[in-house]
XYZ file of C-alpha atoms in Angstrom:
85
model
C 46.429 -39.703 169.839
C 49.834 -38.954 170.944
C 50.249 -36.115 168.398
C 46.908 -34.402 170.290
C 48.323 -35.182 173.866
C 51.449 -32.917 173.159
C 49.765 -29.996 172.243
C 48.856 -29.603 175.398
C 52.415 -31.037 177.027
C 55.627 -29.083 177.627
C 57.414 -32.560 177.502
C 56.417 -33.761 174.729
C 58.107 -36.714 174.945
C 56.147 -38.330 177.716
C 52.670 -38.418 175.475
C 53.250 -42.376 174.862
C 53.776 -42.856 178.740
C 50.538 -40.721 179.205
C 48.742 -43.019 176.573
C 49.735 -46.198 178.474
C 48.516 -44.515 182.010
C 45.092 -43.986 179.989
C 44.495 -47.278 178.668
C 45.516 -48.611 182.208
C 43.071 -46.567 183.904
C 40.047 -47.701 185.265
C 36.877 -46.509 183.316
C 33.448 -45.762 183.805
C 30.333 -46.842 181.437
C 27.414 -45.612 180.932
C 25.079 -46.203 177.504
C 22.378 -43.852 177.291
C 19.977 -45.517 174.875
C 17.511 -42.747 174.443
C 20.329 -40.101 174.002
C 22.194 -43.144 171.316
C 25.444 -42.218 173.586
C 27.914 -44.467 175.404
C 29.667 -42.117 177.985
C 32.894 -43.079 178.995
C 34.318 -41.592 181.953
C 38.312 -41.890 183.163
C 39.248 -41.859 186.064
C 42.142 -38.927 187.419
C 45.512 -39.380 186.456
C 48.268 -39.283 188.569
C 48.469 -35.309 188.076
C 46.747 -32.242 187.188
C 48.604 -31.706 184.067
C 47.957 -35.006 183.212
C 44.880 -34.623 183.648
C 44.547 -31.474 181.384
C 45.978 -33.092 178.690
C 43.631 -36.160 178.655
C 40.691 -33.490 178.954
C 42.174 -32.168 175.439
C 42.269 -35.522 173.968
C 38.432 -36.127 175.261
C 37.359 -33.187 173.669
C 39.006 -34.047 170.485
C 38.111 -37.516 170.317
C 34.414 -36.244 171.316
C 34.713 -34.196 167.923
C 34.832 -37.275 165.985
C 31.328 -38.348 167.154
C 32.301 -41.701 166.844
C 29.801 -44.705 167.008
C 31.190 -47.616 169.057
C 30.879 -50.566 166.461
C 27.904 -52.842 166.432
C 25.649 -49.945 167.867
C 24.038 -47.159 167.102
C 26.026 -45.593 170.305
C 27.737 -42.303 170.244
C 31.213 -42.276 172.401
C 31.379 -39.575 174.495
C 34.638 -39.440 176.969
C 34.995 -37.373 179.859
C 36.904 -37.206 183.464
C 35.335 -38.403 186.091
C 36.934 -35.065 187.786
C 35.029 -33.154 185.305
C 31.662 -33.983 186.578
C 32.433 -32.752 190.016
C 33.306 -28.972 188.900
C-alpha cells in the first residue's frame, strides 16, 4: 500500500505516516446487498495532497474487486470528499 501511496507523493518518505493517518481515520459503511458491495467511505485527511494520494490508493485497491471475507460483498473505497464534487 505504501509503494501505491508514493506514486502519487513528492516525499516519498511520508507514505507510512499517511498509512497510519488512514487506518486512524474515521470511516463510513455502507453494504449494498442488492449491488453485493460494501462501500467504504474515508473521511478527509488533514490535506489536499493527502487526500489525492489516498484517492489513488482507493482506486487501486477498488481494482482488486476484493470480497470482504465471510460475504459475498464487494469493497468499494472512496472519500467522503468525493461524493460532494
Amino acid at each position: 500500500m505504501a509503494q501505491i501511496l508514493r506514486q502519487k507523493m513528492t516525499r516519498h518518505d511520508d507514505a507510512r505516516s499517511l498509512l497510519r493517518a488512514v487506518y486512524n481515520t474515521e470511516v463510513d459503511m455502507y453494504p449494498d446487498m442488492q449491488a453485493k458491495t460494501l462501500t467504504i467511505r474515508l473521511h478527509p485527511l488533514a490535506n489536499n495532497s493527502s487526500d489525492q494520494a489516498v484517492r489513488h490508493l482507493c482506486d487501486e485497491l477498488n481494482c482488486t474487486e476484493t470480497v470482504f471475507p465471510g460475504t459475498e460483498l464487494r469493497l468499494i473505497y472512496e472519500l467522503v470528499s468525493s461524493q460532494i464534487h
